[in-house]
mmCIF file of C-alpha atoms in Angstrom:
data_model
loop_
_atom_site.group_PDB
_atom_site.id
_atom_site.type_symbol
_atom_site.label_atom_id
_atom_site.label_comp_id
_atom_site.label_asym_id
_atom_site.label_seq_id
_atom_site.Cartn_x
_atom_site.Cartn_y
_atom_site.Cartn_z
ATOM 1 C CA ASN A 865 -9.904 17.715 1.872
ATOM 2 C CA ALA A 866 -9.520 15.619 -1.053
ATOM 3 C CA GLY A 867 -6.272 13.790 0.086
ATOM 4 C CA VAL A 868 -4.800 11.799 -2.939
ATOM 5 C CA THR A 869 -6.459 12.430 -6.331
ATOM 6 C CA GLN A 870 -5.708 10.102 -9.336
ATOM 7 C CA THR A 871 -6.833 10.412 -12.850
ATOM 8 C CA PRO A 872 -8.314 8.696 -14.866
ATOM 9 C CA LYS A 873 -9.983 5.928 -12.846
ATOM 10 C CA PHE A 874 -10.086 3.587 -15.548
ATOM 11 C CA GLN A 875 -8.438 3.237 -19.000
ATOM 12 C CA VAL A 876 -7.912 0.989 -21.931
ATOM 13 C CA LEU A 877 -4.937 1.185 -24.249
ATOM 14 C CA LYS A 878 -3.732 -0.652 -27.151
ATOM 15 C CA THR A 879 -0.273 -2.556 -27.013
ATOM 16 C CA GLY A 880 2.261 0.605 -28.028
ATOM 17 C CA GLN A 881 0.038 3.513 -27.076
ATOM 18 C CA SER A 882 1.542 5.791 -24.606
ATOM 19 C CA MET A 883 -0.264 7.640 -21.678
ATOM 20 C CA THR A 884 0.231 9.527 -18.371
ATOM 21 C CA LEU A 885 -1.390 8.750 -15.075
ATOM 22 C CA GLN A 886 -1.772 11.599 -13.127
ATOM 23 C CA CYS A 887 -1.456 12.067 -9.329
ATOM 24 C CA ALA A 888 -2.030 15.192 -6.956
ATOM 25 C CA GLN A 889 -2.163 15.499 -3.242
ATOM 26 C CA ASP A 890 -3.306 18.384 -1.004
ATOM 27 C CA MET A 891 -1.476 17.499 2.407
ATOM 28 C CA ASN A 892 1.701 19.569 1.724
ATOM 29 C CA HIS A 893 3.564 15.962 1.842
ATOM 30 C CA ASN A 894 7.313 15.740 0.710
ATOM 31 C CA SER A 895 7.259 12.093 -0.593
ATOM 32 C CA MET A 896 4.977 10.496 -3.243
ATOM 33 C CA TYR A 897 5.119 7.051 -4.700
ATOM 34 C CA TRP A 898 3.576 5.096 -7.604
ATOM 35 C CA TYR A 899 2.692 1.289 -6.867
ATOM 36 C CA ARG A 900 1.057 -1.240 -8.997
ATOM 37 C CA GLN A 901 -1.148 -4.049 -7.432
ATOM 38 C CA ASP A 902 -1.527 -7.260 -9.119
ATOM 39 C CA PRO A 903 -3.439 -10.439 -7.940
ATOM 40 C CA GLY A 904 -1.356 -12.435 -5.380
ATOM 41 C CA MET A 905 1.750 -10.127 -5.406
ATOM 42 C CA GLY A 906 0.584 -7.392 -3.173
ATOM 43 C CA LEU A 907 1.719 -3.806 -3.968
ATOM 44 C CA ARG A 908 5.177 -3.244 -5.931
ATOM 45 C CA LEU A 909 6.881 0.062 -5.821
ATOM 46 C CA ILE A 910 7.503 1.448 -9.293
ATOM 47 C CA TYR A 911 8.918 4.671 -8.481
ATOM 48 C CA TYR A 912 9.174 7.000 -5.622
ATOM 49 C CA SER A 913 10.119 10.827 -4.946
ATOM 50 C CA ALA A 914 11.504 11.486 -1.748
ATOM 51 C CA SER A 915 11.085 15.141 -2.035
ATOM 52 C CA GLU A 916 10.382 17.580 -4.822
ATOM 53 C CA GLY A 917 13.171 17.600 -7.639
ATOM 54 C CA THR A 918 14.273 13.820 -6.980
ATOM 55 C CA THR A 919 12.784 10.588 -8.253
ATOM 56 C CA ASP A 920 14.141 7.193 -7.672
ATOM 57 C CA LYS A 921 13.542 3.672 -9.132
ATOM 58 C CA GLY A 922 11.438 1.150 -7.025
ATOM 59 C CA GLU A 923 11.026 -2.543 -7.501
ATOM 60 C CA VAL A 924 9.650 -2.898 -10.911
ATOM 61 C CA PRO A 925 10.518 0.578 -12.786
ATOM 62 C CA ASN A 926 11.165 -0.887 -16.251
ATOM 63 C CA GLY A 927 8.765 0.386 -18.922
ATOM 64 C CA TYR A 928 7.640 3.477 -16.947
ATOM 65 C CA ASN A 929 8.988 7.070 -16.307
ATOM 66 C CA VAL A 930 8.129 9.606 -13.740
ATOM 67 C CA SER A 931 7.919 13.409 -13.447
ATOM 68 C CA ARG A 932 7.777 15.134 -9.959
ATOM 69 C CA LEU A 933 6.086 18.385 -11.407
ATOM 70 C CA ASN A 934 5.812 20.074 -8.146
ATOM 71 C CA LYS A 935 5.373 19.201 -4.490
ATOM 72 C CA ARG A 936 1.739 18.606 -5.322
ATOM 73 C CA GLU A 937 1.906 16.498 -8.586
ATOM 74 C CA PHE A 938 3.539 13.256 -9.633
ATOM 75 C CA SER A 939 3.025 11.823 -12.888
ATOM 76 C CA LEU A 940 3.299 8.215 -14.436
ATOM 77 C CA ARG A 941 4.011 7.892 -17.856
ATOM 78 C CA LEU A 942 3.854 4.638 -19.883
ATOM 79 C CA GLU A 943 5.893 5.252 -23.155
ATOM 80 C CA SER A 944 4.880 2.079 -24.975
ATOM 81 C CA ALA A 945 2.340 0.023 -23.289
ATOM 82 C CA ALA A 946 2.409 -3.689 -23.074
ATOM 83 C CA PRO A 947 -0.064 -6.325 -21.987
ATOM 84 C CA SER A 948 2.188 -7.122 -18.822
ATOM 85 C CA GLN A 949 1.331 -3.613 -17.710
ATOM 86 C CA THR A 950 -2.320 -4.216 -17.193
ATOM 87 C CA SER A 951 -2.701 -3.620 -13.494
ATOM 88 C CA VAL A 952 -4.303 -1.495 -10.727
ATOM 89 C CA TYR A 953 -1.865 1.859 -10.395
ATOM 90 C CA PHE A 954 -1.998 3.369 -7.159
ATOM 91 C CA CYS A 955 -0.390 6.686 -6.006
ATOM 92 C CA ALA A 956 0.403 7.385 -2.310
ATOM 93 C CA SER A 957 1.873 10.449 -0.349
ATOM 94 C CA SER A 958 3.772 10.552 2.742
ATOM 95 C CA GLU A 959 5.292 13.002 5.301
ATOM 96 C CA ALA A 960 6.108 9.983 7.736
ATOM 97 C CA PRO A 961 5.265 7.338 8.999
ATOM 98 C CA GLU A 962 2.183 6.236 7.221
ATOM 99 C CA ALA A 963 1.312 6.766 3.578
ATOM 100 C CA PHE A 964 -2.049 7.746 2.148
ATOM 101 C CA PHE A 965 -3.435 6.203 -1.055
ATOM 102 C CA GLY A 966 -5.469 7.461 -3.899
ATOM 103 C CA GLN A 967 -8.463 5.452 -5.310
ATOM 104 C CA GLY A 968 -6.379 3.649 -7.996
ATOM 105 C CA THR A 969 -6.448 3.637 -11.743
ATOM 106 C CA ARG A 970 -7.417 0.589 -13.615
ATOM 107 C CA LEU A 971 -5.568 0.097 -16.647
ATOM 108 C CA THR A 972 -5.906 -2.536 -19.420
ATOM 109 C CA VAL A 973 -3.788 -3.012 -22.220
ATOM 110 C CA VAL A 974 -5.133 -5.095 -25.106
ATOM 111 C CA ALA B 976 16.695 -5.625 1.803
ATOM 112 C CA GLN B 977 13.402 -5.158 3.329
ATOM 113 C CA SER B 978 10.464 -7.626 3.033
ATOM 114 C CA VAL B 979 7.152 -8.813 4.229
ATOM 115 C CA ALA B 980 5.428 -11.959 4.128
ATOM 116 C CA GLN B 981 1.625 -12.963 4.664
ATOM 117 C CA PRO B 982 1.588 -16.453 4.782
ATOM 118 C CA GLU B 983 -1.940 -16.980 4.286
ATOM 119 C CA ASP B 984 -3.731 -16.003 1.101
ATOM 120 C CA GLN B 985 -7.086 -16.372 2.782
ATOM 121 C CA VAL B 986 -8.570 -16.635 6.450
ATOM 122 C CA LYS B 987 -11.908 -17.642 7.042
ATOM 123 C CA VAL B 988 -14.008 -17.074 10.390
ATOM 124 C CA ALA B 989 -17.167 -16.831 11.647
ATOM 125 C CA GLU B 990 -18.840 -13.842 12.718
ATOM 126 C CA GLY B 991 -18.485 -13.136 16.253
ATOM 127 C CA ASN B 992 -15.352 -15.365 16.708
ATOM 128 C CA PRO B 993 -11.587 -13.633 17.174
ATOM 129 C CA LEU B 994 -9.647 -13.364 14.039
ATOM 130 C CA THR B 995 -5.986 -13.314 13.532
ATOM 131 C CA VAL B 996 -4.017 -12.406 9.935
ATOM 132 C CA LYS B 997 -0.468 -13.184 10.243
ATOM 133 C CA CYS B 998 2.572 -11.218 9.224
ATOM 134 C CA THR B 999 6.513 -11.404 9.378
ATOM 135 C CA TYR B 1000 8.905 -8.729 8.134
ATOM 136 C CA SER B 1001 12.608 -8.573 7.534
ATOM 137 C CA VAL B 1002 14.358 -5.064 7.800
ATOM 138 C CA SER B 1003 17.698 -3.672 8.835
ATOM 139 C CA GLY B 1004 17.493 -2.010 12.258
ATOM 140 C CA ASN B 1005 14.174 -1.264 13.781
ATOM 141 C CA PRO B 1006 10.980 -1.176 11.918
ATOM 142 C CA TYR B 1007 8.055 0.952 11.220
ATOM 143 C CA LEU B 1008 4.881 -1.519 10.843
ATOM 144 C CA PHE B 1009 1.657 -0.817 9.304
ATOM 145 C CA TRP B 1010 -1.635 -2.706 8.436
ATOM 146 C CA TYR B 1011 -3.889 -1.434 5.759
ATOM 147 C CA VAL B 1012 -7.264 -2.733 4.755
ATOM 148 C CA GLN B 1013 -8.693 -2.778 0.725
ATOM 149 C CA TYR B 1014 -12.397 -2.731 0.349
ATOM 150 C CA PRO B 1015 -13.457 -3.974 -3.405
ATOM 151 C CA ASN B 1016 -12.762 -1.281 -5.812
ATOM 152 C CA ARG B 1017 -11.245 0.914 -3.432
ATOM 153 C CA GLY B 1018 -7.799 2.315 -2.407
ATOM 154 C CA LEU B 1019 -5.946 1.427 0.809
ATOM 155 C CA GLN B 1020 -7.035 2.697 4.100
ATOM 156 C CA PHE B 1021 -4.786 2.927 6.877
ATOM 157 C CA LEU B 1022 -5.630 0.768 10.092
ATOM 158 C CA LEU B 1023 -2.773 0.914 12.389
ATOM 159 C CA LYS B 1024 0.874 1.342 12.989
ATOM 160 C CA TYR B 1025 3.804 0.464 15.189
ATOM 161 C CA ILE B 1026 6.577 3.044 15.721
ATOM 162 C CA THR B 1027 7.933 2.199 19.188
ATOM 163 C CA GLY B 1028 6.677 1.622 22.586
ATOM 164 C CA ASP B 1029 3.768 -0.797 23.647
ATOM 165 C CA ASN B 1030 4.090 -3.945 21.610
ATOM 166 C CA LEU B 1031 0.065 -3.995 21.381
ATOM 167 C CA VAL B 1032 -1.258 -1.443 19.305
ATOM 168 C CA LYS B 1033 -4.829 -0.532 18.837
ATOM 169 C CA GLY B 1034 -6.207 1.090 15.438
ATOM 170 C CA SER B 1035 -9.471 1.656 13.480
ATOM 171 C CA TYR B 1036 -12.513 -0.534 13.526
ATOM 172 C CA GLY B 1037 -11.620 -2.300 16.503
ATOM 173 C CA PHE B 1038 -8.411 -4.001 15.008
ATOM 174 C CA GLU B 1039 -5.406 -4.438 16.959
ATOM 175 C CA ALA B 1040 -1.867 -5.768 16.165
ATOM 176 C CA GLU B 1041 0.884 -7.262 18.325
ATOM 177 C CA PHE B 1042 4.658 -6.629 17.622
ATOM 178 C CA ASN B 1043 7.032 -9.358 18.504
ATOM 179 C CA LYS B 1044 10.543 -8.061 17.828
ATOM 180 C CA SER B 1045 12.284 -11.904 18.516
ATOM 181 C CA GLN B 1046 9.723 -13.445 15.939
ATOM 182 C CA THR B 1047 9.629 -10.486 13.836
ATOM 183 C CA SER B 1048 6.025 -10.648 13.619
ATOM 184 C CA PHE B 1049 3.169 -7.997 13.410
ATOM 185 C CA HIS B 1050 -0.098 -10.074 13.399
ATOM 186 C CA LEU B 1051 -3.354 -8.316 12.968
ATOM 187 C CA LYS B 1052 -6.432 -9.248 15.535
ATOM 188 C CA LYS B 1053 -9.737 -8.400 16.343
ATOM 189 C CA PRO B 1054 -11.589 -10.135 19.322
ATOM 190 C CA SER B 1055 -14.974 -10.337 17.445
ATOM 191 C CA ALA B 1056 -15.187 -10.548 13.631
ATOM 192 C CA LEU B 1057 -18.037 -8.814 11.698
ATOM 193 C CA VAL B 1058 -19.126 -9.549 8.334
ATOM 194 C CA SER B 1059 -18.306 -6.223 7.306
ATOM 195 C CA ASP B 1060 -14.621 -7.020 7.897
ATOM 196 C CA SER B 1061 -14.605 -9.161 4.937
ATOM 197 C CA ALA B 1062 -11.648 -7.298 2.787
ATOM 198 C CA LEU B 1063 -8.030 -7.649 1.724
ATOM 199 C CA TYR B 1064 -5.763 -6.807 4.230
ATOM 200 C CA PHE B 1065 -1.884 -5.783 3.532
ATOM 201 C CA CYS B 1066 0.971 -5.613 5.948
ATOM 202 C CA ALA B 1067 3.843 -3.217 5.278
ATOM 203 C CA VAL B 1068 7.071 -2.380 6.602
ATOM 204 C CA ARG B 1069 9.460 0.840 6.379
ATOM 205 C CA GLY B 1070 13.148 0.680 7.861
ATOM 206 C CA LEU B 1071 13.451 3.389 10.572
ATOM 207 C CA MET B 1072 16.429 4.903 8.697
ATOM 208 C CA ASP B 1073 14.901 5.012 5.372
ATOM 209 C CA SER B 1074 14.725 8.612 4.575
ATOM 210 C CA SER B 1075 12.638 7.867 1.539
ATOM 211 C CA TYR B 1076 9.703 6.871 3.636
ATOM 212 C CA LYS B 1077 8.946 4.082 0.999
ATOM 213 C CA LEU B 1078 6.725 1.145 2.222
ATOM 214 C CA ILE B 1079 7.315 -2.645 1.432
ATOM 215 C CA PHE B 1080 4.047 -4.618 1.268
ATOM 216 C CA GLY B 1081 3.188 -8.162 1.524
ATOM 217 C CA SER B 1082 1.288 -10.134 -0.943
ATOM 218 C CA GLY B 1083 -2.134 -9.678 1.042
ATOM 219 C CA THR B 1084 -4.536 -11.607 3.077
ATOM 220 C CA ARG B 1085 -8.035 -11.927 2.027
ATOM 221 C CA LEU B 1086 -10.212 -12.200 5.236
ATOM 222 C CA LEU B 1087 -13.759 -13.731 4.801
ATOM 223 C CA VAL B 1088 -16.187 -13.511 7.733
ATOM 224 C CA ARG B 1089 -19.048 -15.888 7.475
ATOM 225 C CA PRO B 1090 -22.617 -14.744 8.691
#
């Protein structure tokens, strides 16, 4: 049972490049989330999807888009990467009450 | 709006001593409360949760947490710390009536257990 799987694990982008972070869960959860983790700031919610077919903005959505492709998959897209988006990105899923997290994607924008 | 405060960036204890990592929260209505642990270069692992019932909840690896509604606190505790407990700890809250189930996290507390 893999839980929540994120790809890639590491990525370096140049400013202005685009990329999509992939996330898949095999727990049949309805809700999925994208967080970013920055030193001293904890985890901040970027976007979430309460159920298949719905997405909503979290605390820090600017510069990102998401797609809930199906119940299993929830992707995060950076259309034009900026150095401020250098961070560790975590995907999570939940049926309630606790959430389960992937191993993270370490993204560096140079 | 929901929020979580972890007032200590770092907590240092000696192995074998009790430890406490502090957390206070703000949420409309009754809360769901959680503690997660993060080891270096890893994702977050669920430790324990408070939903309802007893104010003292027990979780993984000998950790427990005490819910105090009047002080809006949910402090993480362990009677005897291990060096292997050294990690980053996050407190999180969700409103009971929040149907999106999204968690709001504190800024994290780094626990360092000295041999």
